[in-house]
Amino acid sequence: AMGMEPMGELPAEPQPPAPEMDDMFNGQGDIGYLDIPTFLRKQAD
């Protein structure tokens, strides 16, 4: 599933979040695939 790949094996270009990722992030579909780590770091603060 999209978003389950290990870090370091990200696709060369940003990809839109899969529907399950939109649900996980409360439908915030503007969060790009490559922006998810930054989003998680902000949530961890």
Short mmCIF file of N, CA and C in Angstrom, two decimals:
data_model
loop_
_atom_site.label_atom_id
_atom_site.label_comp_id
_atom_site.label_asym_id
_atom_site.label_seq_id
_atom_site.Cartn_x
_atom_site.Cartn_y
_atom_site.Cartn_z
N ALA A 1 0.85 -1.20 0.00
CA ALA A 1 0.00 0.00 0.00
C ALA A 1 0.88 1.25 0.00
N MET A 2 0.39 2.30 -0.58
CA MET A 2 1.15 3.54 -0.63
C MET A 2 1.42 4.02 0.79
N GLY A 3 2.64 4.48 1.03
CA GLY A 3 2.97 4.98 2.34
C GLY A 3 3.54 3.92 3.27
N MET A 4 3.60 2.67 2.80
CA MET A 4 4.13 1.60 3.64
C MET A 4 5.57 1.24 3.29
N GLU A 5 6.14 1.90 2.26
CA GLU A 5 7.50 1.59 1.86
C GLU A 5 8.48 2.06 2.95
N PRO A 6 9.58 1.36 3.16
CA PRO A 6 10.59 1.81 4.13
C PRO A 6 11.16 3.17 3.72
N MET A 7 11.56 3.96 4.69
CA MET A 7 12.20 5.23 4.38
C MET A 7 13.49 4.94 3.61
N GLY A 8 13.83 5.80 2.64
CA GLY A 8 15.01 5.57 1.83
C GLY A 8 14.65 4.93 0.51
N GLU A 9 13.38 4.49 0.38
CA GLU A 9 12.92 3.91 -0.88
C GLU A 9 11.75 4.72 -1.41
N LEU A 10 11.76 6.02 -1.11
CA LEU A 10 10.69 6.88 -1.59
C LEU A 10 10.78 7.02 -3.11
N PRO A 11 9.65 7.21 -3.77
CA PRO A 11 9.68 7.44 -5.21
C PRO A 11 10.42 8.73 -5.54
N ALA A 12 10.91 8.83 -6.75
CA ALA A 12 11.72 9.98 -7.15
C ALA A 12 10.89 11.26 -7.15
N GLU A 13 9.59 11.13 -7.41
CA GLU A 13 8.72 12.30 -7.47
C GLU A 13 7.63 12.17 -6.41
N PRO A 14 7.16 13.30 -5.87
CA PRO A 14 6.06 13.25 -4.91
C PRO A 14 4.84 12.59 -5.51
N GLN A 15 4.13 11.81 -4.71
CA GLN A 15 2.90 11.17 -5.17
C GLN A 15 1.78 11.53 -4.22
N PRO A 16 0.56 11.63 -4.73
CA PRO A 16 -0.57 11.98 -3.86
C PRO A 16 -0.80 10.88 -2.83
N PRO A 17 -1.28 11.25 -1.64
CA PRO A 17 -1.57 10.24 -0.63
C PRO A 17 -2.66 9.30 -1.11
N ALA A 18 -2.58 8.04 -0.73
CA ALA A 18 -3.64 7.09 -1.04
C ALA A 18 -4.86 7.41 -0.18
N PRO A 19 -6.04 6.94 -0.58
CA PRO A 19 -7.26 7.25 0.20
C PRO A 19 -7.11 6.90 1.68
N GLU A 20 -6.46 5.76 2.00
CA GLU A 20 -6.31 5.40 3.40
C GLU A 20 -5.42 6.40 4.13
N MET A 21 -4.46 7.02 3.40
CA MET A 21 -3.62 8.03 4.02
C MET A 21 -4.43 9.29 4.27
N ASP A 22 -5.33 9.63 3.35
CA ASP A 22 -6.20 10.79 3.58
C ASP A 22 -7.03 10.58 4.85
N ASP A 23 -7.52 9.35 5.05
CA ASP A 23 -8.30 9.06 6.24
C ASP A 23 -7.43 9.19 7.49
N MET A 24 -6.21 8.68 7.40
CA MET A 24 -5.30 8.71 8.54
C MET A 24 -5.00 10.15 8.96
N PHE A 25 -4.91 11.03 7.98
CA PHE A 25 -4.59 12.42 8.26
C PHE A 25 -5.85 13.30 8.23
N ASN A 26 -6.97 12.68 8.57
CA ASN A 26 -8.23 13.41 8.68
C ASN A 26 -8.59 14.13 7.37
N GLY A 27 -8.28 13.50 6.23
CA GLY A 27 -8.68 14.04 4.95
C GLY A 27 -7.86 15.23 4.50
N GLN A 28 -6.72 15.48 5.14
CA GLN A 28 -5.89 16.62 4.73
C GLN A 28 -5.10 16.23 3.49
N GLY A 29 -5.81 16.17 2.36
CA GLY A 29 -5.21 15.69 1.12
C GLY A 29 -4.12 16.59 0.57
N ASP A 30 -3.97 17.79 1.15
CA ASP A 30 -2.94 18.71 0.66
C ASP A 30 -1.55 18.30 1.18
N ILE A 31 -1.51 17.35 2.11
CA ILE A 31 -0.21 16.88 2.61
C ILE A 31 0.38 15.93 1.58
N GLY A 32 1.44 16.36 0.92
CA GLY A 32 2.07 15.53 -0.10
C GLY A 32 2.77 14.33 0.51
N TYR A 33 2.96 13.31 -0.30
CA TYR A 33 3.58 12.07 0.17
C TYR A 33 4.93 12.35 0.83
N LEU A 34 5.76 13.18 0.20
CA LEU A 34 7.09 13.46 0.74
C LEU A 34 7.05 14.44 1.91
N ASP A 35 5.88 15.04 2.16
CA ASP A 35 5.75 15.96 3.29
C ASP A 35 5.31 15.24 4.56
N ILE A 36 4.94 13.97 4.45
CA ILE A 36 4.42 13.25 5.61
C ILE A 36 5.43 13.20 6.75
N PRO A 37 6.72 12.91 6.51
CA PRO A 37 7.67 12.90 7.64
C PRO A 37 7.71 14.23 8.39
N THR A 38 7.67 15.34 7.66
CA THR A 38 7.66 16.65 8.30
C THR A 38 6.39 16.82 9.12
N PHE A 39 5.26 16.40 8.56
CA PHE A 39 3.98 16.48 9.26
C PHE A 39 4.05 15.69 10.57
N LEU A 40 4.61 14.48 10.50
CA LEU A 40 4.70 13.65 11.70
C LEU A 40 5.62 14.29 12.74
N ARG A 41 6.71 14.90 12.29
CA ARG A 41 7.61 15.55 13.24
C ARG A 41 6.89 16.72 13.93
N LYS A 42 6.08 17.46 13.18
CA LYS A 42 5.34 18.57 13.79
C LYS A 42 4.36 18.03 14.84
N GLN A 43 3.72 16.91 14.54
CA GLN A 43 2.76 16.34 15.48
C GLN A 43 3.46 15.84 16.74
N ALA A 44 4.72 15.44 16.61
CA ALA A 44 5.46 14.87 17.75
C ALA A 44 5.90 15.95 18.75
N ASP A 45 5.89 17.20 18.33
CA ASP A 45 6.33 18.27 19.23
C ASP A 45 5.37 18.42 20.42
#
